[in-house]
Structure formats: C-alpha cells, structure tokens
Coordinates of C-alpha atoms and ligand atoms in Angstrom, one line a residue:
X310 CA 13.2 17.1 -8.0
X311 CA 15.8 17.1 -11.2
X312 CA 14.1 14.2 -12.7
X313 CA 10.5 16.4 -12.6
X314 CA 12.0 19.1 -13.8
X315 CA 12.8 17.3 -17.3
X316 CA 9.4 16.3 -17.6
X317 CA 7.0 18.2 -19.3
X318 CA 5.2 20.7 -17.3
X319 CA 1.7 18.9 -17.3
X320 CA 3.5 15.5 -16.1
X321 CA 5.5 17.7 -13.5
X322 CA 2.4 19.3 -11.6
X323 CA 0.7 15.4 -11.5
X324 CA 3.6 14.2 -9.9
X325 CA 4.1 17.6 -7.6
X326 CA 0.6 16.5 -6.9
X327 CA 0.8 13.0 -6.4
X328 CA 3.8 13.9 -3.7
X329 CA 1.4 16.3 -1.8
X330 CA -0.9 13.4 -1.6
X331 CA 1.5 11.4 -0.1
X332 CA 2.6 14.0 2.7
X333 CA -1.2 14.3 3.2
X334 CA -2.0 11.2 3.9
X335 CA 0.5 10.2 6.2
X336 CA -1.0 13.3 8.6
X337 CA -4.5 11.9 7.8
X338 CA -3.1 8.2 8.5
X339 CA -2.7 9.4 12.3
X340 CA -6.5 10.5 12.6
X341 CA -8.5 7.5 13.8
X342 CA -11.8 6.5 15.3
X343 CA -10.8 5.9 19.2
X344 CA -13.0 8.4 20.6
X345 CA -11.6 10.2 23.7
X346 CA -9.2 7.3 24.7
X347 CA -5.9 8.7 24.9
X348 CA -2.3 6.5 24.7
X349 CA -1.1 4.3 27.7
X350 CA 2.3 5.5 29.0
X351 CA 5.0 3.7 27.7
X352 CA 8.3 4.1 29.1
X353 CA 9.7 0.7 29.1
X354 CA 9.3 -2.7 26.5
X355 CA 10.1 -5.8 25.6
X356 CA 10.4 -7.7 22.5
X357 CA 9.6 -11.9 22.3
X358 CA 11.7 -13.5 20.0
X359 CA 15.2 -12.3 18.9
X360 CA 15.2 -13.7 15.3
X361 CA 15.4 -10.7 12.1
X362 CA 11.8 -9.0 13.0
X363 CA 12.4 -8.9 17.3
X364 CA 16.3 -7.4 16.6
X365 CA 15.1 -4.6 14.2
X366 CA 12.1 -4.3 16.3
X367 CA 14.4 -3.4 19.5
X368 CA 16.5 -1.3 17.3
X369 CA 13.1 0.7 16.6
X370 CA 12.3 1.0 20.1
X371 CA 15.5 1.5 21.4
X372 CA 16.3 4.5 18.5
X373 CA 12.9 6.2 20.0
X374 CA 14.3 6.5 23.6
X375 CA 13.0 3.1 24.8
X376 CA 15.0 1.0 27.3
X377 CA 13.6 -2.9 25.7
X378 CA 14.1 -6.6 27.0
X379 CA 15.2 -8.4 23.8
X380 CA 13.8 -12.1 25.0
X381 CA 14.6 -15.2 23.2
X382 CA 14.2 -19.3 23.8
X383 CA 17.4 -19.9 23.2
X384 CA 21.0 -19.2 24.3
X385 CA 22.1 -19.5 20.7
X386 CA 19.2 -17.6 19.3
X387 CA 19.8 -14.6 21.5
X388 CA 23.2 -14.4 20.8
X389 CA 22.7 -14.3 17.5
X390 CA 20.1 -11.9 17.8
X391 CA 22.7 -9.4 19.9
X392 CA 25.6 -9.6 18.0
X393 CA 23.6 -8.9 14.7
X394 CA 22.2 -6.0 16.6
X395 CA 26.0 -4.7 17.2
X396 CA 26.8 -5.9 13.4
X397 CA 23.9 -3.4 12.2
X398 CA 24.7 -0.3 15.0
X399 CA 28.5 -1.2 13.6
X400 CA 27.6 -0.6 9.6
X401 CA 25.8 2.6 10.5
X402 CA 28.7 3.9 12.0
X403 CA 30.8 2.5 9.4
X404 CA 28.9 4.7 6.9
X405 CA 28.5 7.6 8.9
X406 CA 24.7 7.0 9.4
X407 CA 25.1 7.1 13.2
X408 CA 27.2 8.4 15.9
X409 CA 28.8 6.2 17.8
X410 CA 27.9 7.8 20.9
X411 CA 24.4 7.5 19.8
X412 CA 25.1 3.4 19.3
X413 CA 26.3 3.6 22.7
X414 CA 23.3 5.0 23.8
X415 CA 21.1 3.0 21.8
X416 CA 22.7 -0.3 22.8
X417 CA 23.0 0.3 26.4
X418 CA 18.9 0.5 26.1
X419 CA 18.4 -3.4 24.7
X420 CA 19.4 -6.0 27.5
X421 CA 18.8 -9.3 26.4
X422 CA 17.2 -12.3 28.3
X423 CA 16.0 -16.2 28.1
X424 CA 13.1 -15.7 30.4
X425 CA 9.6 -14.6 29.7
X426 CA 8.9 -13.2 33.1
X427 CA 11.0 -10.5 32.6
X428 CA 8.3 -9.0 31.0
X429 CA 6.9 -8.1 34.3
X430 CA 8.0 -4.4 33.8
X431 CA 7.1 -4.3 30.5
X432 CA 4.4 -1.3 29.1
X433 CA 4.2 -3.1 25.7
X434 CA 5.2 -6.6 24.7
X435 CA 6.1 -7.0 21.1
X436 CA 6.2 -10.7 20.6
X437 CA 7.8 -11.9 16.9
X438 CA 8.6 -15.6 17.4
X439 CA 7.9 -18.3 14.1
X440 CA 5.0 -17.9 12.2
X441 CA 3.0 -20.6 14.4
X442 CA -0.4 -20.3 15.8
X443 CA -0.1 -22.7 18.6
X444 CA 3.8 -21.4 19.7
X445 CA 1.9 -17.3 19.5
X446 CA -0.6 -18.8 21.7
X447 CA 1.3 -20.7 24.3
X448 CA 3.7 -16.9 24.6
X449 CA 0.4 -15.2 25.4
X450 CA -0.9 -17.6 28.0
X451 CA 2.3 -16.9 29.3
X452 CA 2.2 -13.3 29.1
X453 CA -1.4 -13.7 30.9
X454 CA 1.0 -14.8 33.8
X455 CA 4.0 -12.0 33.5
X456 CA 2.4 -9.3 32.1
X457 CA 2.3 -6.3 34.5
X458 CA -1.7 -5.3 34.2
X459 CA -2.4 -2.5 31.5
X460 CA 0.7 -3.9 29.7
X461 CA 0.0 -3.4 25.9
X462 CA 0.4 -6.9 24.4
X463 CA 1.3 -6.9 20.3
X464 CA 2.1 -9.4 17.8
X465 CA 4.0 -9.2 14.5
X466 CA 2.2 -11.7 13.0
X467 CA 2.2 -11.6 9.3
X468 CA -1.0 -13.3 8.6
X469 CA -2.3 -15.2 11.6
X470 CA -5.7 -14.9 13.2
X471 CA -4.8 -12.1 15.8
X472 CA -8.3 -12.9 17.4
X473 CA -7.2 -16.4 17.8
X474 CA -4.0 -15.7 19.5
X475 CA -6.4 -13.3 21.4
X476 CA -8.7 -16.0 22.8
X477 CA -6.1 -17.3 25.1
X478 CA -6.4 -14.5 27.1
X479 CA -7.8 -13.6 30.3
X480 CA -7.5 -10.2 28.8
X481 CA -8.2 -9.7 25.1
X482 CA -8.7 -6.1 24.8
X483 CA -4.9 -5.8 25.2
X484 CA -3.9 -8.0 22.3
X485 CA -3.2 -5.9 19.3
X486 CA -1.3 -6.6 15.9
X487 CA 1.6 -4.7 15.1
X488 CA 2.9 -6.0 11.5
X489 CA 6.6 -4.2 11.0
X490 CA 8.3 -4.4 8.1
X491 CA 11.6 -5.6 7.3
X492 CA 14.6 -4.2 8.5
X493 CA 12.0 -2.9 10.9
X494 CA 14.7 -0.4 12.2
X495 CA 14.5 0.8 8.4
X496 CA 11.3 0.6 7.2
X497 CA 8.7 3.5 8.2
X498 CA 5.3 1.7 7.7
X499 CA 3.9 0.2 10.3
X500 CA 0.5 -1.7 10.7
X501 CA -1.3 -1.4 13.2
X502 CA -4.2 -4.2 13.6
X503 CA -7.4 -3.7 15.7
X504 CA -9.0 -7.5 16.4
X505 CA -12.3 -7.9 17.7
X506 CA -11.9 -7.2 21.2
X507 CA -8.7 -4.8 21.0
X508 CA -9.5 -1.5 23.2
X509 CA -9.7 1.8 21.9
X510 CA -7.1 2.6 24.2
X511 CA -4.6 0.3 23.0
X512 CA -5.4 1.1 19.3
X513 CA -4.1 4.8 20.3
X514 CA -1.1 3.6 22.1
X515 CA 0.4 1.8 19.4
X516 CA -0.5 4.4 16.7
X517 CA 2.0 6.9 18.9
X518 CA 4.4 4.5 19.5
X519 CA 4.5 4.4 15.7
X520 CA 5.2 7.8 15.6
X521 CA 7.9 8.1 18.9
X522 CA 9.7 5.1 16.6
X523 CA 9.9 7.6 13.7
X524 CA 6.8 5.2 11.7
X525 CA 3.6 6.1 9.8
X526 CA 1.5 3.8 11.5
X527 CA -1.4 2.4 9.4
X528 CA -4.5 1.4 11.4
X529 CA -5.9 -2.0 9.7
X530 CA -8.3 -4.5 10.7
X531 CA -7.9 -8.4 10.6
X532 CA -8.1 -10.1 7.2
X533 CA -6.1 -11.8 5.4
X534 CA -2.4 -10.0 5.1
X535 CA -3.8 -7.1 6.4
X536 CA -3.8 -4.0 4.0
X537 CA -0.2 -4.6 2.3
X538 CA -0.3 -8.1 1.9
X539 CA -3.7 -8.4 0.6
X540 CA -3.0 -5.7 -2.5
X541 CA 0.7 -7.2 -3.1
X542 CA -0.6 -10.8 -3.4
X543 CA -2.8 -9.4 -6.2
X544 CA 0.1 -7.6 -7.9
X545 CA 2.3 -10.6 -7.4
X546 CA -0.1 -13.3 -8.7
X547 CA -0.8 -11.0 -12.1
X548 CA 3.3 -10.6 -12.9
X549 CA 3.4 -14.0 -12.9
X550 CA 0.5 -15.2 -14.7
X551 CA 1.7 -12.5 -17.5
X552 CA 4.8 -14.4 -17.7
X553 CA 2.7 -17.6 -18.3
X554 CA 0.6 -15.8 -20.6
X555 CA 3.7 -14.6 -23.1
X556 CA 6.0 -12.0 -20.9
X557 CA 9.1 -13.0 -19.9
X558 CA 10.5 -11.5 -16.2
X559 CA 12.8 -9.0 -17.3
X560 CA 10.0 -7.4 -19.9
X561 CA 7.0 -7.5 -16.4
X562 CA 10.1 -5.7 -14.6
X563 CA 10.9 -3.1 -17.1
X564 CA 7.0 -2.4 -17.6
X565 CA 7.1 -2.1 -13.3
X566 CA 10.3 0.3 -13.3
X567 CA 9.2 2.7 -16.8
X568 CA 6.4 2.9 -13.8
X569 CA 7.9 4.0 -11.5
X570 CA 9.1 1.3 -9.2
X571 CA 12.5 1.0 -8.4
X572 CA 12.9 -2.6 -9.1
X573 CA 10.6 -5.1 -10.9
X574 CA 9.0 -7.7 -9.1
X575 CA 11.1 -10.7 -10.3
X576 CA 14.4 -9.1 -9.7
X577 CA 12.6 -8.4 -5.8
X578 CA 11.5 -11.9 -5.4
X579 CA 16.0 -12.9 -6.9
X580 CA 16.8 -10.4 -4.1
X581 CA 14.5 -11.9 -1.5
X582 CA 15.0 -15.1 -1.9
X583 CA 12.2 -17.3 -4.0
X584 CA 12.2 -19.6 -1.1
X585 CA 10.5 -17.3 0.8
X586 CA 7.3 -19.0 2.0
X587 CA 7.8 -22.1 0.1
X588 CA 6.9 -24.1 3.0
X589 CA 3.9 -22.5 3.5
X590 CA 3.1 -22.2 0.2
X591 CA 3.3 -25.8 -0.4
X592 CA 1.1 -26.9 2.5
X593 CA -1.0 -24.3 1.2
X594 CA -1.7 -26.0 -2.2
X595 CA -2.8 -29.3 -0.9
X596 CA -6.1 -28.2 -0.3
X597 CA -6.6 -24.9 -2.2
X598 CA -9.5 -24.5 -4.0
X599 CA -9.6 -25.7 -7.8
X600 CA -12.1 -23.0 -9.3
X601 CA -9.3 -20.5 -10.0
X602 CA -6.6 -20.2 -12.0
X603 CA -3.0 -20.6 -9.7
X604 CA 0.5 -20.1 -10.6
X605 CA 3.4 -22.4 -9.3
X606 CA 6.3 -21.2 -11.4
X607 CA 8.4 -19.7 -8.4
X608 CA 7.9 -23.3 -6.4
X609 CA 9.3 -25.0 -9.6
X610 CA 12.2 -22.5 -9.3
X611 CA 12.7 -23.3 -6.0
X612 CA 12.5 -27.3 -7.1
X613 CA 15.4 -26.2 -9.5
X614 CA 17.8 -24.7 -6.8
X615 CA 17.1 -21.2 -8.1
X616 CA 16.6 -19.7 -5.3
X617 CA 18.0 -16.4 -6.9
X618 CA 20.7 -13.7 -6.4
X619 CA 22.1 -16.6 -3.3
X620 CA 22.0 -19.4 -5.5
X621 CA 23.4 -16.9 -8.9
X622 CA 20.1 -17.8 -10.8
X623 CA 17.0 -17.3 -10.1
X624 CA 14.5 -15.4 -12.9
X625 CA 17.8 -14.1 -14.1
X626 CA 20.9 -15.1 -13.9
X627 CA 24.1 -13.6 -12.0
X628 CA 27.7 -13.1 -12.2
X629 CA 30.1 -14.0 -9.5
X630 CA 30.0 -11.1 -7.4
X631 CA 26.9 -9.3 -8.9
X632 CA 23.6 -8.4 -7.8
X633 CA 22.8 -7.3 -11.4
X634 CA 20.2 -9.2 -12.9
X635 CA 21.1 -10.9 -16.6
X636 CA 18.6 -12.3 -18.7
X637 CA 18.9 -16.0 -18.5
X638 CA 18.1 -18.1 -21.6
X639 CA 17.6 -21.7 -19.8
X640 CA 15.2 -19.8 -17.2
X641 CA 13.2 -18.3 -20.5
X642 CA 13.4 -22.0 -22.2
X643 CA 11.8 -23.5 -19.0
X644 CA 9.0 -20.6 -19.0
X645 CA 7.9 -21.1 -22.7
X646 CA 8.1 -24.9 -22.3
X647 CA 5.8 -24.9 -18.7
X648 CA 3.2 -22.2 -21.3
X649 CA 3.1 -25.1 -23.4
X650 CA 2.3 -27.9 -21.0
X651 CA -0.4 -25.6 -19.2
X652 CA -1.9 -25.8 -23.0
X653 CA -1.6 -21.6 -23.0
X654 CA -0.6 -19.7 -26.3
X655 CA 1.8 -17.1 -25.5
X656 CA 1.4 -14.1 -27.3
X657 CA 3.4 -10.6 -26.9
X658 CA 2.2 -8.5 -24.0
X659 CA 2.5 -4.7 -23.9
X660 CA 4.2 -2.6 -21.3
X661 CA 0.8 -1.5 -20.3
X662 CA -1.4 -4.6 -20.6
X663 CA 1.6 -5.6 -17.9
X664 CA 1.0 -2.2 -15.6
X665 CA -2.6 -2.6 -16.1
X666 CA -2.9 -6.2 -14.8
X667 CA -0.4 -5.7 -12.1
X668 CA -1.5 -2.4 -11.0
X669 CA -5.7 -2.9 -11.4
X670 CA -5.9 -6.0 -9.0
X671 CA -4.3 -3.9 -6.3
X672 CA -6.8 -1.2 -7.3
X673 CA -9.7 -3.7 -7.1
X674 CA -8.6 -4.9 -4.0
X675 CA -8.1 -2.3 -2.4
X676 CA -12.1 -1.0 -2.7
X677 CA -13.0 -4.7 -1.0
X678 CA -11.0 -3.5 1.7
X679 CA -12.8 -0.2 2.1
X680 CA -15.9 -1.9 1.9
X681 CA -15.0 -4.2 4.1
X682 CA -13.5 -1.6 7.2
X683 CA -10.3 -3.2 6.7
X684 CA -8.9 0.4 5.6
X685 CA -10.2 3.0 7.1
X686 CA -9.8 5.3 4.2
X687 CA -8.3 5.5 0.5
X688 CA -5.4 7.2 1.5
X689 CA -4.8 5.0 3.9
X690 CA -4.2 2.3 1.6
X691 CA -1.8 4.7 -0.4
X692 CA 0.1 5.4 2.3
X693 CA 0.8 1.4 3.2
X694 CA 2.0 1.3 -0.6
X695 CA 4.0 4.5 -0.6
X696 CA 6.1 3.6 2.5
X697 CA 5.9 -0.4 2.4
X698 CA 6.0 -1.5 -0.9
X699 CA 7.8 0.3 -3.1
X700 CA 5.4 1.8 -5.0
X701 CA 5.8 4.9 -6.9
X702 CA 5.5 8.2 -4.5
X703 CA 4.4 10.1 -7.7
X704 CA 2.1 8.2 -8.7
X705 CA 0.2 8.9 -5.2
X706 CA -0.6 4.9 -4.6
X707 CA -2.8 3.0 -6.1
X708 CA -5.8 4.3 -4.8
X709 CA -5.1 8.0 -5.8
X710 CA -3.3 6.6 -9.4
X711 CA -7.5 5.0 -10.3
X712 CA -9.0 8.6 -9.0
X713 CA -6.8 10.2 -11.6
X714 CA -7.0 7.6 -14.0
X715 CA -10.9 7.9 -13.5
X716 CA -13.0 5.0 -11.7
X717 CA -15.2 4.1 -14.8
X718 CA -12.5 3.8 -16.6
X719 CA -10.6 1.4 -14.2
X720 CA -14.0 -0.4 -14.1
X721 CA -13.9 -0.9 -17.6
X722 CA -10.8 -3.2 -17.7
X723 CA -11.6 -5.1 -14.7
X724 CA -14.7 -6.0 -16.1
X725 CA -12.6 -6.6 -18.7
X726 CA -10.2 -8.5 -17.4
X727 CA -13.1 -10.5 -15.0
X728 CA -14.6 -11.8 -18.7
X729 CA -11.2 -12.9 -19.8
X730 CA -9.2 -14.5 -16.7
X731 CA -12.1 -15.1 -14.4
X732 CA -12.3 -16.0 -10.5
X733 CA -9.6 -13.3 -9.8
X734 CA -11.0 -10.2 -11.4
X735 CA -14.4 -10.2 -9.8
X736 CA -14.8 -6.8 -9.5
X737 CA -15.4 -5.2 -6.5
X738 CA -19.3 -3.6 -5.6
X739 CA -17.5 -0.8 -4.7
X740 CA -15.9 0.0 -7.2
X741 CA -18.8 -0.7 -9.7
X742 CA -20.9 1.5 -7.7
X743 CA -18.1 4.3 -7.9
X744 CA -17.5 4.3 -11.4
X745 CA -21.2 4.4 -11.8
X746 CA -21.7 7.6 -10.0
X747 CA -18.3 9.2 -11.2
X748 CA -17.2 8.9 -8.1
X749 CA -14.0 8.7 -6.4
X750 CA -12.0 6.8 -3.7
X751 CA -11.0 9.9 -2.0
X752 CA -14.2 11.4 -1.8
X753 CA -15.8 8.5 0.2
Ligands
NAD1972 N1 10.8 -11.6 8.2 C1 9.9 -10.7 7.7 O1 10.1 -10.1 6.7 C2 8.7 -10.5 8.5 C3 7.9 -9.3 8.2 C4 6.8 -9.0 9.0 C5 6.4 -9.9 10.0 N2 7.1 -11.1 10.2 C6 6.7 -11.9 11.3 O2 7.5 -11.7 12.4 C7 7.6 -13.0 13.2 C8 9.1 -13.3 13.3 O3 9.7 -13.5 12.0 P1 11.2 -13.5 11.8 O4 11.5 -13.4 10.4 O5 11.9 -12.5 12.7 O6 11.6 -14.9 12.4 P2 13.0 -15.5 12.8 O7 13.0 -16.9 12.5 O8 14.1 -14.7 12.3 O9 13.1 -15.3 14.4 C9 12.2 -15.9 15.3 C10 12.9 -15.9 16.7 O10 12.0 -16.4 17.6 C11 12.7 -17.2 18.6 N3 11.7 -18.0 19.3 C12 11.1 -19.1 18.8 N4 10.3 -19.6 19.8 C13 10.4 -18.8 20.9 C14 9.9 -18.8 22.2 N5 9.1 -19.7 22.6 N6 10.2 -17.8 23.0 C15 11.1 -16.8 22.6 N7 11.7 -16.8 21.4 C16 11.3 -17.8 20.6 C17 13.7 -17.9 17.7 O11 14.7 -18.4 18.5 C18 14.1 -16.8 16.7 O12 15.2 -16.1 17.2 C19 6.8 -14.0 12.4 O13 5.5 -14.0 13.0 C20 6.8 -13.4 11.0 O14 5.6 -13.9 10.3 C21 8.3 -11.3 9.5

C-alpha cells in the first residue's frame, strides 16, 4: 500500500475503505437466494469446444482437482487446443509460476477427445463452441442424448439467449450460463447466469465450482451481456463518442488511468484487437434502430487495417517491437476530419467531463440492472467490475464510487447529460428515486 501511503490521509482512509468493500463483497457475492438446495457432487467434467475459452476453461477445472474431457469437432482443433494447453503449463513453469510436478498433475487431469458421448461420465458439461445459436443448440440436443442424468449442463455464451439454447431440452432446469473470462485460467470473475427454468440446485453447484476453481462467482440473470457486458458497453460507447465530440484517444486514456485504471480504453481495444466483434458488429448495424446516436469509428479503423498493436497502428501507433502506445498524427487527422463530416464541433473536453461520461453510464446502468433482478445486489455489480474489468479496486466499483459521490448528485449529471446527448442517458427510475430520498445503492 506505498502508493496510499503518499496520499493524503483523507484520500488514504477512502481508498482503505473502498478496498474493504471489495473484500466484502466478494463474501457477500457467495450469499444467494437458492433456498435449502445444496450443490450437486462434482467430481468429474468436461468441456465442449477446445478453442481459447474451452482450453483455459479445462486449465480452471483441472487446477481445482478436476479430472476434465477437453472435446472438440475437430482433429486439428483439438490439437491446437492441447498443445496450447502445454504451451501455457510450459510459460508458468518457465516463470516459476508453477511447479512442474503440479503441471504434471494438472495435465495428466485433461484428456482430450472428438466425441460428444464422452460426456456420459460427465457431472458438469461446460460447452464453449462459436458464438452461434443454432451450433449451441444442436451440442445440447446432443447432450440430451449423452448426458448422464443430474449432469450440470453450462454454456459460456457471451450474449446468447441461454433460455433459447435451453428450449432444446428435455431437461431445462439443468441448463445454466457460465460466462468466464479470458484467460479463464487467469481471470477470477466468473458469471454465473440463472435462465428461466435453471434449478436452484444447479444455481448452487456452479456458484461452488466457482469457488473450488479459485473464482468469485457472480450470480446474474439473462439480459443482454449479462452484468459486465451490459455496464462496459456503456463505458465503451461514451469514450468513443468523447473522441467524436473533441477528445482525442490518448487524452480519454489518460483521464481513465489519472482514475485509476490501469490502461485506457483505446490502448485495451490496440491490445485486444479492434477487430474484435467486427463481424458481429457489422450484421448488427443493418437493422439497428435510427433514434440514437451510434459510433462507427473502430469499424472504420478496422476498414483501414488498424487493427492495433498486431497490425502496429491502431488508435496509436507502434514501434517495431513495442507494445507502447505513441500518439499517431494520421489516426488524430482521420478523427477530426470524420467530427467534421458528422457536422459535430469539437471542442476541448476535461479530464473529468471524460471520467464523468465514461464512468455515469456504467453507474446508470447498473441501477436498471438492480431494478431489473439482473444483479442481485449493488455490490454485486462492484465485484464483476473489480475482478473483470479492470476497474479501479479503490475506487470500490462503480456502484460504491456513486454512494460516495452521493446519488443526487450523480442524478444531476445524468439528467444532465440525458438533456444534452439524448436516447442513451435516460436515466434510470431507480436511480431518480434514490437520489430523491438520499438514498443509496448499498442500502437497498
Ligand atoms: N474469447 C473470449 O474472450 C470469450 C469470453 C467469454 C465468453 N466467450 C464465449 O466462449 C465461446 C467460445 O469462444 P472462444 O473464443 O473460445 O472461441 P474459439 O473460436 O477460440 O473456439 C471455439 C472452439 O469450438 C470448436 N467447435 C466448433 N464447433 C464444435 C462442435 N460442434 N463440437 C465441438 N467443438 C466445436 C472449434 O473447433 C474451436 O476449437 C463463445 O460462445 C464465446 O462467445 C468468449
């Protein structure tokens, strides 16, 4: 805690504070409405698809004692899904992360196979094939057939209907969403996704498996991207309408970092790949609504072969070599001249208009989702943005950041910002009604 102790005393006990929170609410996280069901045994799993999710996914189970079937379509794809199994074990040891009788260990637990009935011994199924509806649903009709009975059956969807993939089945209450992150041997958060029919029993079986994996496990219900996905689209869609608006990327991502985060948005999306969900993306805007303000910058990025760090230009630029971002005068020409045609005056933005906008959409979204039953609880939501998102542990997440920034006053801006940018910044009834009454998320 060097860096606290610099600060001044007042900003030291917020952050000592905002920490606690944190530790809390990863305890509180576990506590969840599944009356006296209690978990399914699980002693043996397997994992559908062997692509980056289903091979960190394995590593998880396999690192939590777990002996897993690592199942793949193809011959190729399951190679490739092994060997970068041993590639990851083999850097860990490399950097004395892990013992090599451990990888040993941990290896000797994931067999890999080409056929889906060798689920049949499975207590939990993980599947993580493409992002396809119609593939998801033809691997659970399947697992209808292999699937011992009582067999936990999960998906890693991202953002599919989980009670779609459900209604294939002779037996819904088993179907569950469990949304890793990636590495998913690396990253703790997990989230765990009740659909309509999903049994209490289930619900608890997954939450401990969490924990046996070493996870926070997040309970969520169905909407769309879930907890973290739903708050970060808000934070994404902001940074980059502030760069319309008159920022440039390196000024958002120095406003996100003098916040706390340990990387600014645009330098994440250079790291990531701005390619990302292009596809997607780009079937998407065919029929999108045309009420709301959108942003297409990244896809015109894309269009240009900046595809980022990869491609050594991106929102910034890179040298041969490096992964440090430089600011990029073309990029910055092409931003200004794409203001221009969208008929927008660019004007200079502040560090904390750039915090504000980022950070209040997450804030606003955030109450729909407790209105909703999506979260279960504030500090729920915290703990997703804490563990899964990179978002500042001393800050508490977002949720606990607008308690100590006061609701009325958070309400204030959003309202604000509804009367200025529209569609987006509708606030929520929640957290009208909070800031009305003084109230607070954590007290609900
Ligand atoms: N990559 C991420 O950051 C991330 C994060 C969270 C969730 N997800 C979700 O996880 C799932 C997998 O994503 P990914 O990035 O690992 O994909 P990927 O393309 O790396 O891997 C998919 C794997 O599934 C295999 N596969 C395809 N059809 C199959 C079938 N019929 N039977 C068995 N295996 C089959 C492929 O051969 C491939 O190895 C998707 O639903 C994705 O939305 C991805």
């Amino acid at each position: 805690m060097n860096a606290a102790n610099e600060l001044d005393p007042q900003e030291a006990a917020a952050r000592e504070a905002a920490l606690a929170h944190v530790k809390a609410a990863e305890k509180t996280a576990a506590q969840i409405p599944v009356g006296n069901a209690t978990p399914r045994p699980i002693a043996q799993a397997a994992v559908i698809g062997a692509g980056t999710m289903g091979g960190g996914i394995a590593m998880a189970l396999a690192a939590a004692g777990i002996p897993v079937t690592l199942i793949d379509a193809t011959a190729d794809g399951l190679a490739r899904g092994l060997a970068r199994i041993r590639d990851n074990y083999e850097s860990s040891v490399k950097r004395g992360k892990l013992d090599p009788a451990l990888r040993d260990e941990r290896l000797a637990r994931i067999t890999g196979s080409l056929a889906i009935a060798d689920v049949k011994d499975a207590d939990i199924v993980i599947e993580a094939v493409f992002e396809d509806l119609a593939l998801k649903q033809g691997i659970f009709r399947e697992l209808d057939v292999h699937a011992k009975p009582g067999a936990v059956l999960a998906t890693n969807t991202s953002g599919l209907d989980i009670d779609e993939i459900a209604a294939v089945m002779k037996r819904p209450a088993d179907v569950v969403g469990a949304h890793f992150f990636s590495p998913a041997h690396v990253m703790r958060l997990l989230e765990v996704v009740r659909a309509a029919q999903t049994a209490d029993d289930v619900i608890a079986t997954l939450m401990d498996l969490g924990r046996r994996m070493g996870k926070v496990s997040v309970l969520a219900r169905i909407y769309p991207g879930f907890i973290g996905n739903a708050l970060f689209r808000n934070y994404n869609r902001e940074a980059h309408f502030l760069v319309e608006d008159g920022a440039l990327p390196h000024e958002v991502d120095a406003a996100l970092k003098d916040f706390g985060y340990a990387m600014g948005i645009f330098a994440v999306h250079d790291m990531a790949g701005n390619d990302v969900g292009y596809q997607t993306r780009k079937a998407q805007m065919a029929t999108r609504p045309t009420d709301r303000r959108w942003n297409d910058l990244i896809m015109k990025l894309v269009e240009m072969g900046r595809l980022g760090q990869k491609s050594g230009k991106g929102w910034y630029r890179y040298e041969p070599g490096s992964r440090e971002p430089q600011r990029d005068e073309e990029l910055e020409r092409f931003i200004v001249e794409e203001s221009a045609r969208l008929g927008i005056t660019r004007r200079p933005i502040s560090a904390e208009e750039i915090v504000k906008r980022c950070v209040y959409g997450m804030i606003n979204e955030g109450a729909k989702l407790l209105e909703q039953g999506v979260a279960l609880r504030a500090s729920d939501i915290d703990v997703v943005y804490v563990t899964g998102y990179g978002f500042p542990a001393h800050r508490g997440g977002p949720m606990y950041y607008a308690d100590q920034i006061g609701l009325a006053n958070v309400y204030e801006d959003v309202k604000r910002l509804y009367e200025a940018y529209g569609y987006w910044w509708k606030p929520a009834p929640l957290l009208e009604k909070l800031a009305a009454r003084n109230g607070r998320f954590a007290d609900l």
